[in-house]
Tab-separated table of C-alpha atoms in Angstrom:
chain	number	residue	atom	x	y	z
A	1	UNK	CA	8.992	23.331	-24.695
A	2	UNK	CA	11.631	21.216	-22.900
A	3	UNK	CA	10.522	18.593	-20.391
A	4	UNK	CA	12.883	17.954	-17.458
A	5	UNK	CA	12.867	14.279	-16.427
A	6	UNK	CA	13.428	15.207	-12.782
A	7	UNK	CA	10.112	17.054	-12.680
A	8	UNK	CA	8.184	13.937	-13.654
A	9	UNK	CA	9.796	12.074	-10.709
A	10	UNK	CA	9.247	14.765	-8.074
A	11	UNK	CA	6.137	13.097	-6.644
A	12	UNK	CA	8.130	9.968	-5.885
A	13	UNK	CA	10.796	11.597	-3.731
A	14	UNK	CA	8.266	13.716	-1.822
A	15	UNK	CA	6.514	10.600	-0.530
A	16	UNK	CA	9.417	9.628	1.743
A	17	UNK	CA	9.016	12.731	3.922
A	18	UNK	CA	6.208	11.042	5.874
A	19	UNK	CA	8.147	7.890	6.798
A	20	UNK	CA	9.968	9.059	9.971
A	21	UNK	CA	6.732	10.108	11.687
A	22	UNK	CA	4.999	6.870	10.683
A	23	UNK	CA	7.865	4.727	11.946
A	24	UNK	CA	7.913	6.378	15.353
A	25	UNK	CA	4.236	5.537	15.881
A	26	UNK	CA	4.608	1.756	15.494
A	27	UNK	CA	4.537	-0.205	18.782
A	28	UNK	CA	7.651	-1.901	20.168
A	29	UNK	CA	7.641	-4.139	23.246
A	30	UNK	CA	5.283	-6.538	24.997
A	31	UNK	CA	4.328	-4.003	27.699
A	32	UNK	CA	5.671	-0.782	26.234
A	33	UNK	CA	3.994	-1.082	22.837
A	34	UNK	CA	0.601	-1.300	24.541
A	35	UNK	CA	1.358	1.862	26.523
A	36	UNK	CA	2.038	4.010	23.418
A	37	UNK	CA	5.777	3.203	23.536
A	38	UNK	CA	6.233	4.325	27.143
A	39	UNK	CA	8.933	2.381	28.993
A	40	UNK	CA	11.981	4.350	30.172
A	41	UNK	CA	11.070	3.931	33.863
A	42	UNK	CA	8.768	0.909	33.929
A	43	UNK	CA	9.225	-2.102	36.210
A	44	UNK	CA	10.164	-5.483	34.703
A	45	UNK	CA	10.616	-4.019	31.238
A	46	UNK	CA	10.055	-6.391	28.308
A	47	UNK	CA	12.026	-4.266	25.795
A	48	UNK	CA	14.679	-2.690	27.996
A	49	UNK	CA	17.359	-2.489	25.289
A	50	UNK	CA	15.089	-0.233	23.225
A	51	UNK	CA	13.859	2.036	26.025
A	52	UNK	CA	16.350	1.860	28.920
A	53	UNK	CA	18.962	-0.945	29.124
A	54	UNK	CA	19.752	-0.234	32.778
A	55	UNK	CA	16.305	-1.689	33.636
A	56	UNK	CA	17.789	-5.104	32.780
A	57	UNK	CA	19.202	-4.962	36.306
A	58	UNK	CA	15.700	-5.795	37.604
A	59	UNK	CA	15.530	-9.107	35.765
A	60	UNK	CA	16.162	-12.333	37.697
A	61	UNK	CA	15.700	-15.060	35.053
A	62	UNK	CA	16.955	-15.767	31.555
A	63	UNK	CA	14.322	-15.076	28.911
A	64	UNK	CA	13.577	-15.278	25.205
A	65	UNK	CA	11.214	-12.687	23.770
A	66	UNK	CA	9.307	-12.450	20.521
A	67	UNK	CA	6.957	-9.596	21.258
A	68	UNK	CA	5.342	-6.491	19.939
A	69	UNK	CA	4.495	-8.191	16.656
A	70	UNK	CA	1.972	-6.205	14.683
A	71	UNK	CA	-0.434	-6.599	11.817
A	72	UNK	CA	-1.156	-3.096	10.657
A	73	UNK	CA	-1.846	-0.633	7.910
A	74	UNK	CA	-0.478	2.816	7.111
A	75	UNK	CA	-2.272	5.439	5.046
A	76	UNK	CA	-1.131	8.943	4.168
A	77	UNK	CA	-2.430	11.740	1.927
A	78	UNK	CA	-0.710	14.906	0.784
A	79	UNK	CA	-1.442	17.240	-2.155
A	80	UNK	CA	-3.174	14.748	-4.407
A	81	UNK	CA	-0.971	11.770	-3.504
A	82	UNK	CA	-1.735	8.719	-1.357
A	83	UNK	CA	0.724	6.493	0.471
A	84	UNK	CA	-0.410	3.163	1.919
A	85	UNK	CA	0.848	-0.198	3.110
A	86	UNK	CA	-0.511	-3.668	2.644
A	87	UNK	CA	-1.458	-5.740	5.674
A	88	UNK	CA	1.586	-7.592	6.947
A	89	UNK	CA	3.141	-9.521	9.808
A	90	UNK	CA	6.546	-8.541	11.174
A	91	UNK	CA	8.287	-9.081	14.542
A	92	UNK	CA	8.977	-5.715	16.140
A	93	UNK	CA	11.145	-6.900	19.053
A	94	UNK	CA	13.204	-10.072	19.332
A	95	UNK	CA	15.643	-10.630	22.199
A	96	UNK	CA	17.615	-13.148	24.204
A	97	UNK	CA	18.203	-12.226	27.857
A	98	UNK	CA	20.999	-13.836	29.893
A	99	UNK	CA	21.325	-13.119	33.625
A	100	UNK	CA	24.852	-13.562	35.005
A	101	UNK	CA	26.382	-13.173	38.454
A	102	UNK	CA	27.546	-9.594	37.914
A	103	UNK	CA	26.018	-8.592	34.568
A	104	UNK	CA	22.739	-8.914	32.691
A	105	UNK	CA	23.155	-9.324	28.936
A	106	UNK	CA	20.628	-8.859	26.150
A	107	UNK	CA	20.996	-9.368	22.413
A	108	UNK	CA	18.105	-7.733	20.584
A	109	UNK	CA	16.588	-6.655	17.265
A	110	UNK	CA	13.931	-3.908	17.173
A	111	UNK	CA	12.046	-3.556	13.892
A	112	UNK	CA	10.613	-0.040	13.652
A	113	UNK	CA	9.344	-0.177	10.057
A	114	UNK	CA	8.925	-3.037	7.614
A	115	UNK	CA	6.563	-3.752	4.769
A	116	UNK	CA	5.506	-3.317	1.183
A	117	UNK	CA	4.225	0.189	0.453
A	118	UNK	CA	2.528	1.732	-2.554
A	119	UNK	CA	2.092	5.274	-3.878
A	120	UNK	CA	-0.494	6.832	-6.137
A	121	UNK	CA	-0.151	10.454	-7.137
A	122	UNK	CA	-2.130	12.552	-9.593
A	123	UNK	CA	-1.757	16.281	-10.076
A	124	UNK	CA	-2.942	18.130	-13.168
A	125	UNK	CA	-1.657	16.135	-16.157
A	126	UNK	CA	0.909	14.183	-14.103
A	127	UNK	CA	0.406	10.787	-12.460
A	128	UNK	CA	2.729	8.438	-10.628
A	129	UNK	CA	2.420	4.861	-9.333
A	130	UNK	CA	5.120	3.085	-7.354
A	131	UNK	CA	5.859	0.281	-4.917
A	132	UNK	CA	8.601	0.089	-2.310
A	133	UNK	CA	9.923	-2.523	0.084
A	134	UNK	CA	11.125	-0.652	3.181
A	135	UNK	CA	12.924	-1.865	6.321
A	136	UNK	CA	14.257	0.035	9.332
A	137	UNK	CA	15.715	-1.809	12.310
A	138	UNK	CA	17.949	-1.354	15.334
A	139	UNK	CA	19.960	-4.230	16.786
A	140	UNK	CA	22.762	-4.644	19.277
A	141	UNK	CA	24.044	-5.818	22.621
A	142	UNK	CA	23.212	-4.386	26.045
A	143	UNK	CA	25.203	-4.947	29.232
A	144	UNK	CA	23.696	-3.882	32.576
A	145	UNK	CA	25.604	-3.976	35.891
A	146	UNK	CA	23.782	-5.676	38.752
A	147	UNK	CA	25.702	-3.794	41.463
A	148	UNK	CA	24.959	-0.283	40.122
A	149	UNK	CA	22.094	1.165	38.034
A	150	UNK	CA	24.121	1.641	34.847
A	151	UNK	CA	24.233	0.004	31.404
A	152	UNK	CA	26.349	0.220	28.255
A	153	UNK	CA	24.944	-0.548	24.845
A	154	UNK	CA	26.424	-1.142	21.382
A	155	UNK	CA	23.979	-0.330	18.574
A	156	UNK	CA	23.724	-1.080	14.865
A	157	UNK	CA	21.081	0.748	12.810
A	158	UNK	CA	20.124	-0.508	9.372
A	159	UNK	CA	17.816	0.963	6.728
A	160	UNK	CA	16.912	-0.429	3.324
A	161	UNK	CA	14.616	0.715	0.514
A	162	UNK	CA	13.944	-0.869	-2.865
A	163	UNK	CA	11.565	0.991	-5.169
A	164	UNK	CA	10.003	0.728	-8.606
A	165	UNK	CA	7.709	3.309	-10.148
A	166	UNK	CA	6.134	4.569	-13.357
A	167	UNK	CA	5.345	8.219	-14.077
A	168	UNK	CA	3.138	9.606	-16.856
A	169	UNK	CA	2.952	13.229	-17.971
A	170	UNK	CA	0.979	14.731	-20.855
A	171	UNK	CA	0.955	18.169	-22.464
A	172	UNK	CA	-1.886	18.040	-25.029
A	173	UNK	CA	-1.430	21.632	-26.187
A	174	UNK	CA	2.107	20.839	-27.362
A	175	UNK	CA	1.291	17.212	-28.325
A	176	UNK	CA	3.988	15.972	-25.894
A	177	UNK	CA	3.674	12.788	-23.822
A	178	UNK	CA	6.263	11.455	-21.360
A	179	UNK	CA	6.476	8.079	-19.598
A	180	UNK	CA	9.223	7.442	-17.033
A	181	UNK	CA	10.247	4.160	-15.442
A	182	UNK	CA	12.241	4.486	-12.222
A	183	UNK	CA	13.950	2.053	-9.864
A	184	UNK	CA	16.271	2.662	-6.934
A	185	UNK	CA	18.010	0.875	-4.081
A	186	UNK	CA	19.233	2.354	-0.805
A	187	UNK	CA	21.066	0.657	2.069
A	188	UNK	CA	22.668	2.217	5.137
A	189	UNK	CA	24.372	0.735	8.203
A	190	UNK	CA	25.698	2.819	11.076
A	191	UNK	CA	26.820	2.039	14.621
A	192	UNK	CA	26.433	3.946	17.864
A	193	UNK	CA	26.910	3.785	21.627
A	194	UNK	CA	24.253	3.930	24.332
A	195	UNK	CA	24.519	4.865	28.017
A	196	UNK	CA	21.644	4.587	30.473
A	197	UNK	CA	20.770	4.680	34.158
A	198	UNK	CA	17.785	4.658	36.501
A	199	UNK	CA	17.127	5.439	40.145
A	200	UNK	CA	14.431	3.527	41.987
A	201	UNK	CA	12.820	4.510	45.274
A	202	UNK	CA	9.840	3.064	47.156
A	203	UNK	CA	7.134	4.232	44.758
A	204	UNK	CA	9.092	6.266	42.197
A	205	UNK	CA	11.509	5.442	39.366
A	206	UNK	CA	13.534	7.877	37.277
A	207	UNK	CA	15.260	6.690	34.081
A	208	UNK	CA	17.547	8.183	31.422
A	209	UNK	CA	18.775	6.631	28.163
A	210	UNK	CA	21.149	8.343	25.710
A	211	UNK	CA	22.116	7.055	22.237
A	212	UNK	CA	25.001	8.676	20.372
A	213	UNK	CA	24.978	9.849	16.762
A	214	UNK	CA	25.788	6.995	14.378
A	215	UNK	CA	29.080	6.301	12.618
A	216	UNK	CA	28.333	5.183	9.066
A	217	UNK	CA	29.947	1.868	8.095
A	218	UNK	CA	28.148	1.200	4.825
A	219	UNK	CA	26.121	3.385	2.499
A	220	UNK	CA	24.788	2.248	-0.851
A	221	UNK	CA	22.540	4.458	-2.947
A	222	UNK	CA	21.891	3.955	-6.623
A	223	UNK	CA	18.986	4.467	-8.969
A	224	UNK	CA	18.108	4.904	-12.585
A	225	UNK	CA	15.229	6.042	-14.736
A	226	UNK	CA	14.381	5.624	-18.404
A	227	UNK	CA	12.274	8.363	-19.998
A	228	UNK	CA	10.198	7.796	-23.147
A	229	UNK	CA	9.141	11.051	-24.821
A	230	UNK	CA	6.794	11.566	-27.776
A	231	UNK	CA	6.659	14.947	-29.483
A	232	UNK	CA	10.042	16.345	-28.528
A	233	UNK	CA	12.273	17.968	-29.690
A	234	UNK	CA	10.140	18.121	-32.861
A	235	UNK	CA	6.470	17.186	-33.396
A	236	UNK	CA	6.158	13.459	-34.074
A	237	UNK	CA	9.633	12.630	-32.676
A	238	UNK	CA	10.081	9.750	-30.244
A	239	UNK	CA	13.119	9.791	-27.946
A	240	UNK	CA	14.448	7.569	-25.179
A	241	UNK	CA	16.834	8.887	-22.533
A	242	UNK	CA	18.299	7.613	-19.275
A	243	UNK	CA	19.009	9.318	-15.973
A	244	UNK	CA	21.133	7.757	-13.222
A	245	UNK	CA	20.357	10.405	-10.603
A	246	UNK	CA	17.163	8.843	-9.242
A	247	UNK	CA	17.603	8.456	-5.484
A	248	UNK	CA	15.366	7.426	-2.577
A	249	UNK	CA	16.340	7.267	1.103
A	250	UNK	CA	14.853	6.567	4.513
A	251	UNK	CA	15.723	8.891	7.372
A	252	UNK	CA	17.826	7.209	10.080
A	253	UNK	CA	17.678	7.911	13.774
A	254	UNK	CA	20.854	9.562	15.002
A	255	UNK	CA	21.229	10.955	18.537
A	256	UNK	CA	18.414	10.115	20.949
A	257	UNK	CA	17.660	11.080	24.542
A	258	UNK	CA	14.862	9.475	26.579
A	259	UNK	CA	13.843	10.619	30.067
A	260	UNK	CA	11.173	8.736	32.010
A	261	UNK	CA	9.288	8.850	35.295
A	262	UNK	CA	7.371	5.992	36.895
A	263	UNK	CA	4.994	5.935	39.880
A	264	UNK	CA	3.834	2.603	41.297
A	265	UNK	CA	1.230	2.266	44.048
A	266	UNK	CA	0.016	-1.253	44.719
A	267	UNK	CA	-1.102	-2.761	41.420
A	268	UNK	CA	-1.257	0.672	39.715
A	269	UNK	CA	1.677	1.988	37.675
A	270	UNK	CA	1.718	5.427	36.027
A	271	UNK	CA	4.465	6.268	33.511
A	272	UNK	CA	5.533	9.230	31.410
A	273	UNK	CA	8.404	9.565	28.904
A	274	UNK	CA	9.996	12.546	27.176
A	275	UNK	CA	11.700	11.589	23.901
A	276	UNK	CA	14.155	13.732	21.915
A	277	UNK	CA	15.260	12.287	18.539
A	278	UNK	CA	17.785	13.637	16.042
A	279	UNK	CA	17.358	12.448	12.458
A	280	UNK	CA	19.937	12.125	9.675
A	281	UNK	CA	17.987	14.505	7.434
A	282	UNK	CA	17.962	17.246	10.095
A	283	UNK	CA	21.082	17.057	12.262
A	284	UNK	CA	21.495	19.210	15.398
A	285	UNK	CA	17.703	19.548	15.705
A	286	UNK	CA	15.527	17.234	17.771
A	287	UNK	CA	11.910	16.205	17.492
A	288	UNK	CA	10.127	16.073	20.847
A	289	UNK	CA	7.358	13.723	21.911
A	290	UNK	CA	5.663	13.045	25.254
A	291	UNK	CA	4.004	9.747	26.130
A	292	UNK	CA	1.868	8.560	29.044
A	293	UNK	CA	1.274	4.958	30.043
A	294	UNK	CA	-0.823	3.134	32.645
A	295	UNK	CA	-0.648	-0.484	33.793
A	296	UNK	CA	-2.866	-2.286	36.292
A	297	UNK	CA	-2.301	-5.769	37.639
A	298	UNK	CA	0.050	-8.052	39.562
A	299	UNK	CA	3.494	-8.786	38.125
A	300	UNK	CA	2.784	-12.537	38.074
A	301	UNK	CA	-0.863	-12.326	36.963
A	302	UNK	CA	-3.280	-10.543	34.645
A	303	UNK	CA	-2.578	-6.959	33.561
A	304	UNK	CA	-4.386	-4.204	31.678
A	305	UNK	CA	-2.319	-1.617	29.783
A	306	UNK	CA	-3.043	1.604	27.879
A	307	UNK	CA	-1.181	4.682	26.712
A	308	UNK	CA	-1.175	7.926	24.739
A	309	UNK	CA	1.692	9.809	23.081
A	310	UNK	CA	1.835	13.158	21.334
A	311	UNK	CA	4.474	14.903	19.232
A	312	UNK	CA	5.231	18.607	19.642
A	313	UNK	CA	6.745	20.990	17.125
A	314	UNK	CA	6.303	24.123	15.037
A	315	UNK	CA	3.933	22.263	12.704
A	316	UNK	CA	1.678	21.027	15.545
A	317	UNK	CA	-0.951	23.618	16.461
A	318	UNK	CA	-3.154	21.741	18.933
A	319	UNK	CA	-3.350	18.576	21.032
A	320	UNK	CA	-4.540	15.656	18.964
A	321	UNK	CA	-3.044	16.859	15.699
A	322	UNK	CA	-0.308	14.230	16.022
A	323	UNK	CA	-0.969	11.404	18.487
A	324	UNK	CA	-0.711	7.637	19.026
A	325	UNK	CA	-2.718	5.496	21.398
A	326	UNK	CA	-2.824	1.823	22.321
A	327	UNK	CA	-4.522	-0.591	24.712
A	328	UNK	CA	-3.805	-4.199	25.609
A	329	UNK	CA	-4.203	-7.162	27.938
A	330	UNK	CA	-1.429	-9.406	29.275
A	331	UNK	CA	-1.526	-12.704	31.145
A	332	UNK	CA	0.951	-15.285	32.447
A	333	UNK	CA	0.801	-19.064	32.093
A	334	UNK	CA	3.546	-20.648	34.176
A	335	UNK	CA	6.816	-19.269	32.674
A	336	UNK	CA	5.179	-17.762	29.574
A	337	UNK	CA	3.977	-14.140	29.555
A	338	UNK	CA	1.669	-13.257	26.626
A	339	UNK	CA	-0.171	-10.134	25.509
A	340	UNK	CA	-2.518	-8.847	22.830
A	341	UNK	CA	-3.696	-5.327	22.038
A	342	UNK	CA	-4.608	-2.649	19.504
A	343	UNK	CA	-2.916	0.559	18.410
A	344	UNK	CA	-3.938	3.615	16.414
A	345	UNK	CA	-2.092	6.760	15.355
A	346	UNK	CA	-3.030	9.895	13.457
A	347	UNK	CA	-1.193	12.905	12.058
A	348	UNK	CA	-2.766	15.985	10.514
A	349	UNK	CA	0.066	18.483	10.081
A	350	UNK	CA	1.911	18.951	6.789
A	351	UNK	CA	0.538	15.546	5.752
A	352	UNK	CA	-2.525	13.501	6.667
A	353	UNK	CA	-1.663	10.003	7.813
A	354	UNK	CA	-2.973	7.243	10.041
A	355	UNK	CA	-1.707	3.900	11.357
A	356	UNK	CA	-3.662	1.042	12.901
A	357	UNK	CA	-3.060	-2.572	13.800
A	358	UNK	CA	-2.958	-5.458	16.241
A	359	UNK	CA	-0.119	-6.105	18.715
A	360	UNK	CA	0.648	-9.538	20.100
A	361	UNK	CA	3.651	-11.363	21.482
A	362	UNK	CA	5.137	-13.436	24.283
A	363	UNK	CA	8.170	-13.893	26.504
A	364	UNK	CA	9.408	-17.171	27.945
A	365	UNK	CA	11.523	-17.182	31.119
A	366	UNK	CA	13.815	-20.090	31.921
């Protein structure tokens, strides 16, 4: 009986299939993150470069934002394996807003996934344990024209994964035992262009944001595994072999189209976004999600926010099988706007996963 080293590592590579869905559920933005990431047509956006840069045209003052920070946990289960994160603190949106005479500028970093994650997998006589440090972020520069509702954006998307894992396999009938030690490192940087606009009427706002497919500037992917085998090729033999084909990646966002509608009556604001995202692992096909947000309160006072989003696709059979929800409270103290809230997400399609955490952040205008 010949044992293939790649088989003993199969559990490890399968775990990464759940990451894109988990990343899209994490909140981004002081207002938007508390409305289930709804913000393409909102008023006085606090994360315009991520949702719709043309909304920067509404801003009147310079501002510094450190918002949408989250302490959360991620848990996923699939075919005898579990994927989870440790509690952590990471800024999800950092920006510097500069209002000029003709243009509004924003330099920003949006952190869509960051943390230390662990895997445990056990199936028949095979088991696998691993840890990974994963980061996914989008940064760039946005330039909105004050005279017309139009903005241009230059984007840089970066993904990084560092992993280490140990796999054990046993075949008692043949007296064969295999232990594999695996480590890998993946880094990717690509750049893209964004174009956006919005049209605002008395009580209605319509917004559109388009991000192009990325041009890869840097791609680094290496990995290795060492396999210790007892009982092969002959009974009682002990062999050590190496394999340099171990690879682990994180799916990058490529093309993206966001379309939003906003209705504002007095202190009530109702929002809905349609989001189409193309991913590097599945080009020319888009995932589709719909989100709904509600905000109540004066622009210079206290506000209550809540939202719900849902993904649609061939693997989603009913409403609630893949959803995210959030709720929050925001207040203003002189030039400082602050907020705190909670978020929760659940998926029960090809995998079972859940996310939960606390959102908090602030923006200072000057």
